[in-house]
Amino acid sequence: MTENTVRALDHLVLPTANLDLARKRLGALGFTVAPQGVHPFGTTNACVYFADGTFLEPLAIGDLDTVKSAAVTGNSFILRDRLFRETYGDEGLSAVVFATKDAEADHALFAEAGISAGSMVEFSRPSLDAAGRADVASFRLAFASDGSPGAFLFTCERRKVPAIDRSTLERHANGATRITQIDAVAPDADAFARFLAKAANASVTADRKIALSNGMLDVSEASQAADPRFIAVTFGIRDLAAASALFNANGIDYETRENALRVPATAGQGVDFIFEETR
C-alpha cells in the first residue's frame, strides 16, 4: 500500500451460532451460499461471494477444542472472535476486512500507528466451487483495533487464489451485485471514524463517512452504545420489485424505504441488511 492508496473492502465477518441456520437464512434472502469452508484453527464458514471479489463470511465454531488450542497459542483471529462472542453473543458483524497485497507491511503500519490488534495469522484451507471441485486457498492477515470488543478490522492478503469457478456462486436470486456500505455506531463517533479512516488510509467527511475504493463506511453517534459496533450492510441490487417479491414469497419481514428494502437482523443474519436499487 502506498501512502495515498485508499484501501478496498475484501469481506465482512459475521459470527453466527449455527452455520446451518445462517445458510438457511441467507438462502431465504436470495443469496447463493458457498459450500462449507473449514479453517485449521477450528472455525467454519459458508460464504456469499460477489462478482467484484468481495464476500460475506458467516463464521461459526466448528471444533471447540481446536478453537481453544488456537486461543492458547495467541491466534489473533480466534481471540478477537472470542472477545466479540463473549461480549455480544454469537450473532453480529464483528469485522470489516480490507484487501491487501502485503499483510506484513500492514502489520508494521498498524503497530507504528498504535492500532495493532495482535500477531499476524497465516493459514491455508480447502475451497470449493458450486460443483464441489476443490483447490487450496492461502491467506495472511494483519489486525487492527481501537481497543473495544465490538468491532475490529484486518487486512487479508490472498497468497494463493484457488483455481475454481465461482461464477455460479456469484449470481444471487435477490439481484445483489455488491456490498455498497457498512454502517457503524459508536459512543464517540468521531474517534471511531478517525480509527477506521486511519486503518483504511482514507479521509473522513464532516458527517463521518469514509470512502473506500469500492464502498463506504458510515459512522453515527449513539450515546447509548457501550462500544463501537457495525450494525448494517447495504447491498446494491438490480430490481427492487423483484427482491420484494422474493422476500414476500419466502416469508421475509422487511421495511420499504425510498429505493430500498431494510431487513431487520435475526438469527443467522447478525445485522440489518439493506437492499438498495442501483443503476
mmCIF file of N, CA and C in Angstrom, residues 67-125:
data_model
loop_
_atom_site.group_PDB
_atom_site.id
_atom_site.type_symbol
_atom_site.label_atom_id
_atom_site.label_comp_id
_atom_site.label_asym_id
_atom_site.label_seq_id
_atom_site.Cartn_x
_atom_site.Cartn_y
_atom_site.Cartn_z
ATOM 1 N N VAL A 67 -10.427 -24.623 18.502
ATOM 2 C CA VAL A 67 -10.540 -23.187 18.755
ATOM 3 C C VAL A 67 -9.859 -22.818 20.078
ATOM 4 N N LYS A 68 -10.091 -23.612 21.100
ATOM 5 C CA LYS A 68 -9.457 -23.346 22.400
ATOM 6 C C LYS A 68 -7.941 -23.427 22.297
ATOM 7 N N SER A 69 -7.439 -24.407 21.558
ATOM 8 C CA SER A 69 -5.989 -24.540 21.381
ATOM 9 C C SER A 69 -5.415 -23.344 20.637
ATOM 10 N N ALA A 70 -6.131 -22.868 19.610
ATOM 11 C CA ALA A 70 -5.671 -21.703 18.858
ATOM 12 C C ALA A 70 -5.645 -20.466 19.739
ATOM 13 N N ALA A 71 -6.616 -20.336 20.635
ATOM 14 C CA ALA A 71 -6.635 -19.196 21.549
ATOM 15 C C ALA A 71 -5.431 -19.227 22.481
ATOM 16 N N VAL A 72 -5.087 -20.411 22.973
ATOM 17 C CA VAL A 72 -3.938 -20.552 23.876
ATOM 18 C C VAL A 72 -2.644 -20.128 23.193
ATOM 19 N N THR A 73 -2.521 -20.420 21.892
ATOM 20 C CA THR A 73 -1.305 -20.047 21.155
ATOM 21 C C THR A 73 -1.327 -18.603 20.674
ATOM 22 N N GLY A 74 -2.420 -17.863 20.958
ATOM 23 C CA GLY A 74 -2.460 -16.440 20.638
ATOM 24 C C GLY A 74 -2.931 -16.113 19.247
ATOM 25 N N ASN A 75 -3.704 -16.986 18.617
ATOM 26 C CA ASN A 75 -4.239 -16.709 17.288
ATOM 27 C C ASN A 75 -5.156 -15.481 17.359
ATOM 28 N N SER A 76 -4.760 -14.398 16.698
ATOM 29 C CA SER A 76 -5.479 -13.128 16.812
ATOM 30 C C SER A 76 -6.900 -13.212 16.277
ATOM 31 N N PHE A 77 -7.105 -13.975 15.208
ATOM 32 C CA PHE A 77 -8.442 -14.115 14.643
ATOM 33 C C PHE A 77 -9.379 -14.774 15.656
ATOM 34 N N ILE A 78 -8.929 -15.853 16.272
ATOM 35 C CA ILE A 78 -9.739 -16.574 17.253
ATOM 36 C C ILE A 78 -9.958 -15.724 18.503
ATOM 37 N N LEU A 79 -8.936 -15.031 18.957
ATOM 38 C CA LEU A 79 -9.072 -14.210 20.158
ATOM 39 C C LEU A 79 -10.063 -13.069 19.949
ATOM 40 N N ARG A 80 -10.037 -12.446 18.774
ATOM 41 C CA ARG A 80 -10.995 -11.359 18.509
ATOM 42 C C ARG A 80 -12.408 -11.911 18.360
ATOM 43 N N ASP A 81 -12.549 -13.074 17.720
ATOM 44 C CA ASP A 81 -13.872 -13.685 17.593
ATOM 45 C C ASP A 81 -14.410 -14.059 18.973
ATOM 46 N N ARG A 82 -13.550 -14.623 19.812
ATOM 47 C CA ARG A 82 -13.972 -14.991 21.165
ATOM 48 C C ARG A 82 -14.401 -13.756 21.951
ATOM 49 N N LEU A 83 -13.642 -12.668 21.866
ATOM 50 C CA LEU A 83 -13.973 -11.451 22.594
ATOM 51 C C LEU A 83 -15.334 -10.907 22.158
ATOM 52 N N PHE A 84 -15.585 -10.917 20.855
ATOM 53 C CA PHE A 84 -16.874 -10.441 20.358
ATOM 54 C C PHE A 84 -18.007 -11.305 20.904
ATOM 55 N N ARG A 85 -17.865 -12.618 20.801
ATOM 56 C CA ARG A 85 -18.941 -13.519 21.232
ATOM 57 C C ARG A 85 -19.182 -13.430 22.737
ATOM 58 N N GLU A 86 -18.107 -13.333 23.519
ATOM 59 C CA GLU A 86 -18.266 -13.239 24.962
ATOM 60 C C GLU A 86 -18.950 -11.946 25.367
ATOM 61 N N THR A 87 -18.753 -10.884 24.582
ATOM 62 C CA THR A 87 -19.314 -9.581 24.922
ATOM 63 C C THR A 87 -20.722 -9.398 24.389
ATOM 64 N N TYR A 88 -20.961 -9.841 23.141
ATOM 65 C CA TYR A 88 -22.219 -9.521 22.468
ATOM 66 C C TYR A 88 -23.022 -10.734 22.013
ATOM 67 N N GLY A 89 -22.540 -11.915 22.254
ATOM 68 C CA GLY A 89 -23.259 -13.098 21.814
ATOM 69 C C GLY A 89 -22.758 -13.596 20.473
ATOM 70 N N ASP A 90 -23.446 -14.601 19.949
ATOM 71 C CA ASP A 90 -22.954 -15.325 18.785
ATOM 72 C C ASP A 90 -23.435 -14.782 17.450
ATOM 73 N N GLU A 91 -24.161 -13.657 17.433
ATOM 74 C CA GLU A 91 -24.676 -13.114 16.178
ATOM 75 C C GLU A 91 -24.239 -11.659 16.034
ATOM 76 N N GLY A 92 -23.811 -11.295 14.828
ATOM 77 C CA GLY A 92 -23.444 -9.901 14.598
ATOM 78 C C GLY A 92 -22.527 -9.754 13.405
ATOM 79 N N LEU A 93 -21.924 -8.575 13.316
ATOM 80 C CA LEU A 93 -20.892 -8.285 12.314
ATOM 81 C C LEU A 93 -19.690 -7.801 13.098
ATOM 82 N N SER A 94 -18.682 -8.664 13.199
ATOM 83 C CA SER A 94 -17.548 -8.370 14.077
ATOM 84 C C SER A 94 -16.426 -7.627 13.392
ATOM 85 N N ALA A 95 -16.205 -7.885 12.083
ATOM 86 C CA ALA A 95 -15.009 -7.348 11.436
ATOM 87 C C ALA A 95 -15.273 -6.902 10.009
ATOM 88 N N VAL A 96 -14.701 -5.759 9.672
ATOM 89 C CA VAL A 96 -14.586 -5.303 8.285
ATOM 90 C C VAL A 96 -13.166 -5.617 7.836
ATOM 91 N N VAL A 97 -13.049 -6.236 6.683
ATOM 92 C CA VAL A 97 -11.755 -6.723 6.203
ATOM 93 C C VAL A 97 -11.382 -5.993 4.922
ATOM 94 N N PHE A 98 -10.156 -5.492 4.869
ATOM 95 C CA PHE A 98 -9.649 -4.796 3.689
ATOM 96 C C PHE A 98 -8.732 -5.713 2.883
ATOM 97 N N ALA A 99 -8.742 -5.526 1.585
ATOM 98 C CA ALA A 99 -7.822 -6.261 0.713
ATOM 99 C C ALA A 99 -6.420 -5.678 0.833
ATOM 100 N N THR A 100 -5.431 -6.524 0.666
ATOM 101 C CA THR A 100 -4.050 -6.053 0.672
ATOM 102 C C THR A 100 -3.182 -6.977 -0.166
ATOM 103 N N LYS A 101 -2.058 -6.453 -0.611
ATOM 104 C CA LYS A 101 -1.050 -7.265 -1.281
ATOM 105 C C LYS A 101 0.137 -7.535 -0.378
ATOM 106 N N ASP A 102 0.144 -6.938 0.841
ATOM 107 C CA ASP A 102 1.291 -7.080 1.730
ATOM 108 C C ASP A 102 0.831 -6.941 3.181
ATOM 109 N N ALA A 103 0.387 -8.045 3.766
ATOM 110 C CA ALA A 103 -0.093 -8.010 5.140
ATOM 111 C C ALA A 103 1.036 -7.722 6.132
ATOM 112 N N GLU A 104 2.249 -8.151 5.820
ATOM 113 C CA GLU A 104 3.373 -7.867 6.720
ATOM 114 C C GLU A 104 3.598 -6.366 6.850
ATOM 115 N N ALA A 105 3.533 -5.654 5.716
ATOM 116 C CA ALA A 105 3.685 -4.200 5.755
ATOM 117 C C ALA A 105 2.540 -3.558 6.532
ATOM 118 N N ASP A 106 1.327 -4.085 6.369
ATOM 119 C CA ASP A 106 0.179 -3.557 7.108
ATOM 120 C C ASP A 106 0.371 -3.749 8.609
ATOM 121 N N HIS A 107 0.844 -4.933 8.998
ATOM 122 C CA HIS A 107 1.082 -5.198 10.417
ATOM 123 C C HIS A 107 2.058 -4.171 10.998
ATOM 124 N N ALA A 108 3.102 -3.873 10.260
ATOM 125 C CA ALA A 108 4.069 -2.877 10.724
ATOM 126 C C ALA A 108 3.430 -1.492 10.815
ATOM 127 N N LEU A 109 2.596 -1.140 9.826
ATOM 128 C CA LEU A 109 1.910 0.157 9.848
ATOM 129 C C LEU A 109 0.961 0.259 11.030
ATOM 130 N N PHE A 110 0.198 -0.803 11.289
ATOM 131 C CA PHE A 110 -0.747 -0.782 12.401
ATOM 132 C C PHE A 110 -0.006 -0.662 13.735
ATOM 133 N N ALA A 111 1.123 -1.363 13.864
ATOM 134 C CA ALA A 111 1.908 -1.287 15.097
ATOM 135 C C ALA A 111 2.457 0.121 15.288
ATOM 136 N N GLU A 112 2.967 0.708 14.226
ATOM 137 C CA GLU A 112 3.519 2.066 14.306
ATOM 138 C C GLU A 112 2.440 3.081 14.668
ATOM 139 N N ALA A 113 1.210 2.861 14.168
ATOM 140 C CA ALA A 113 0.108 3.786 14.443
ATOM 141 C C ALA A 113 -0.556 3.533 15.792
ATOM 142 N N GLY A 114 -0.144 2.479 16.485
ATOM 143 C CA GLY A 114 -0.708 2.172 17.793
ATOM 144 C C GLY A 114 -2.084 1.543 17.741
ATOM 145 N N ILE A 115 -2.425 0.891 16.620
ATOM 146 C CA ILE A 115 -3.751 0.277 16.491
ATOM 147 C C ILE A 115 -3.663 -1.221 16.191
ATOM 148 N N SER A 116 -2.498 -1.821 16.338
ATOM 149 C CA SER A 116 -2.373 -3.256 16.080
ATOM 150 C C SER A 116 -3.242 -4.043 17.063
ATOM 151 N N ALA A 117 -3.870 -5.112 16.564
ATOM 152 C CA ALA A 117 -4.729 -5.956 17.409
ATOM 153 C C ALA A 117 -4.149 -7.354 17.552
ATOM 154 N N GLY A 118 -2.827 -7.465 17.538
ATOM 155 C CA GLY A 118 -2.208 -8.759 17.786
ATOM 156 C C GLY A 118 -1.358 -9.260 16.641
ATOM 157 N N SER A 119 -0.861 -10.462 16.815
ATOM 158 C CA SER A 119 0.055 -11.061 15.845
ATOM 159 C C SER A 119 -0.658 -11.397 14.544
ATOM 160 N N MET A 120 0.113 -11.447 13.471
ATOM 161 C CA MET A 120 -0.421 -11.852 12.182
ATOM 162 C C MET A 120 -0.856 -13.317 12.226
ATOM 163 N N VAL A 121 -1.755 -13.664 11.317
ATOM 164 C CA VAL A 121 -2.203 -15.053 11.168
ATOM 165 C C VAL A 121 -2.026 -15.449 9.708
ATOM 166 N N GLU A 122 -1.442 -16.613 9.477
ATOM 167 C CA GLU A 122 -1.279 -17.135 8.122
ATOM 168 C C GLU A 122 -1.818 -18.567 8.095
ATOM 169 N N PHE A 123 -2.607 -18.894 7.081
ATOM 170 C CA PHE A 123 -3.194 -20.231 7.015
ATOM 171 C C PHE A 123 -3.629 -20.563 5.598
ATOM 172 N N SER A 124 -3.903 -21.833 5.389
ATOM 173 C CA SER A 124 -4.468 -22.328 4.135
ATOM 174 C C SER A 124 -5.673 -23.192 4.465
ATOM 175 N N ARG A 125 -6.597 -23.272 3.525
ATOM 176 C CA ARG A 125 -7.765 -24.135 3.705
ATOM 177 C C ARG A 125 -8.282 -24.572 2.344
#
